[in-house]
PDB file of C-alpha atoms in Angstrom:
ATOM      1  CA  UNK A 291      58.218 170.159  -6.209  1.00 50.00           C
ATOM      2  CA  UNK A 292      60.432 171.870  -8.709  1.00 55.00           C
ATOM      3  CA  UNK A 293      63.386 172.938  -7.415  1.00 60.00           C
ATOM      4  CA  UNK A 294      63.628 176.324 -10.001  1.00 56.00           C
ATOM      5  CA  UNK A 295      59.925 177.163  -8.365  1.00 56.00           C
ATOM      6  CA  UNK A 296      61.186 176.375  -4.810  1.00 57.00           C
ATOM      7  CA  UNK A 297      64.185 179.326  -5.264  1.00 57.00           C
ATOM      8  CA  UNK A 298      61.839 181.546  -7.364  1.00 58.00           C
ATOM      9  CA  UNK A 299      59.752 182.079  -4.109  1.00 60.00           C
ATOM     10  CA  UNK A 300      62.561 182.903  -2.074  1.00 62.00           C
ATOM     11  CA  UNK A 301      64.811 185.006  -4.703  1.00 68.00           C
ATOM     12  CA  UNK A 302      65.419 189.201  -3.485  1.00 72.00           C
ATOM     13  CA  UNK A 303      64.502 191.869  -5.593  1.00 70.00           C
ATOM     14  CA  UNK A 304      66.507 193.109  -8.449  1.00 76.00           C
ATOM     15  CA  UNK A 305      65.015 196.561  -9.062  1.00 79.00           C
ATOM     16  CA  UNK A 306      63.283 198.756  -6.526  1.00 76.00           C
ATOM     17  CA  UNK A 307      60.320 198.600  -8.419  1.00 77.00           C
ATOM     18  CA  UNK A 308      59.910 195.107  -7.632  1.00 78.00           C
ATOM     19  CA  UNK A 309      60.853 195.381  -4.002  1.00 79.00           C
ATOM     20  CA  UNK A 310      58.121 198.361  -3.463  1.00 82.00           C
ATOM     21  CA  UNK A 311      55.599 198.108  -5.927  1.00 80.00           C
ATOM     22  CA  UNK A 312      54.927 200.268  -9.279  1.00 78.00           C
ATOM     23  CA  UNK A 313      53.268 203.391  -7.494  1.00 82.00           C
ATOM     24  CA  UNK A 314      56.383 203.670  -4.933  1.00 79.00           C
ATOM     25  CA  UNK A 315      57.439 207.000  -5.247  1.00 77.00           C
ATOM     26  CA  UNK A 316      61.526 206.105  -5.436  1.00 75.00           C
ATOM     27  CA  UNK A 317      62.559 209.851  -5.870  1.00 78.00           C
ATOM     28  CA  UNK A 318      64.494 211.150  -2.798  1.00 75.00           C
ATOM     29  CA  UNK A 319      64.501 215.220  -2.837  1.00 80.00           C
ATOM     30  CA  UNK A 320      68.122 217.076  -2.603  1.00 77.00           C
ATOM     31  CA  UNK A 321      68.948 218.980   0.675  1.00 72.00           C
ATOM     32  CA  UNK A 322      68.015 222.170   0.022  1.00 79.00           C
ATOM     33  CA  UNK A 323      71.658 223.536   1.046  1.00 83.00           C
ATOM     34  CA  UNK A 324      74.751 221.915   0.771  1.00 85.00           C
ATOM     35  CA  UNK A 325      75.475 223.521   4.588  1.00 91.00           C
ATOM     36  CA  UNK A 326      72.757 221.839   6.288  1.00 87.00           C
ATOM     37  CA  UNK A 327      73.876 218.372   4.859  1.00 86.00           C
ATOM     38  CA  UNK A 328      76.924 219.270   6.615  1.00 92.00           C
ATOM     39  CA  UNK A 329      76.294 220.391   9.341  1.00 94.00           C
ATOM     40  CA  UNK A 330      74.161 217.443  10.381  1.00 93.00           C
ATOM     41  CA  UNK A 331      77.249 215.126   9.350  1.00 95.00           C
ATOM     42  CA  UNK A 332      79.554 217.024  11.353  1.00 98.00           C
ATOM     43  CA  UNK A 333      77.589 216.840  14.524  1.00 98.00           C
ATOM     44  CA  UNK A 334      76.310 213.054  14.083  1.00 98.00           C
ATOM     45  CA  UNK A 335      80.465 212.342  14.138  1.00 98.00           C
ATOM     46  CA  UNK A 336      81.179 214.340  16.909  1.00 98.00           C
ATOM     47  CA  UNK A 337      78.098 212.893  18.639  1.00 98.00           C
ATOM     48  CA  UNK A 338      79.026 209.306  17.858  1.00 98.00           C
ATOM     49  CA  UNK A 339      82.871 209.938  18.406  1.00 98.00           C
ATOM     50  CA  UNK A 340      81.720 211.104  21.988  1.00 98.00           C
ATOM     51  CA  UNK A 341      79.943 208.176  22.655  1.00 98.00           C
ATOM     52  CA  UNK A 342      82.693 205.648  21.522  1.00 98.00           C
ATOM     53  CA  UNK A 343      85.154 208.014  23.816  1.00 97.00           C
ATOM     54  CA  UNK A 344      82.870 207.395  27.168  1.00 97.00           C
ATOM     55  CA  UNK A 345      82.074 204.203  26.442  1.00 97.00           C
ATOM     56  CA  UNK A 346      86.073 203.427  26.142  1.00 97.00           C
ATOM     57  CA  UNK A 347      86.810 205.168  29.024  1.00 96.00           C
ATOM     58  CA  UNK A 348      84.287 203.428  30.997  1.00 96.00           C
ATOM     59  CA  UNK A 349      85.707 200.028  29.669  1.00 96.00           C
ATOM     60  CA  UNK A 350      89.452 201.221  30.873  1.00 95.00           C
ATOM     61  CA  UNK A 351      87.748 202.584  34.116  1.00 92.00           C
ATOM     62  CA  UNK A 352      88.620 205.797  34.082  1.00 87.00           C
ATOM     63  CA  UNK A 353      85.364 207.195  34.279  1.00 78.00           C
TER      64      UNK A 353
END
């Protein structure tokens, strides 16, 4: 077996064309305000540094 064939088979995509296929539709649509965008990051940090605080404290036991 050639050995260029055996790492053609297992090479990654290099566009995203070739990783999802010509009729992929690749275009992502903008957030329709600025606000919402961060809002939602705002909240997802708070959520997630809430989490990481409880589970610490847990670790420590003070909880």
């Amino acid at each position: 077996m050639n050995r260029d064939l055996k790492y053609e088979r297992l090479r990654s995509p290099r566009t995203l064309s070739d990783a999802f296929g010509p009729y992929a539709k690749l275009h992502v649509e903008p957030e329709k305000t600025p606000l919402r965008a961060y809002v939602w990051m705002v909240v997802w940090g708070v959520g997630i540094g809430a989490i990481w605080y409880v589970i610490t404290a847990i670790k420590a036991g003070a909880l």
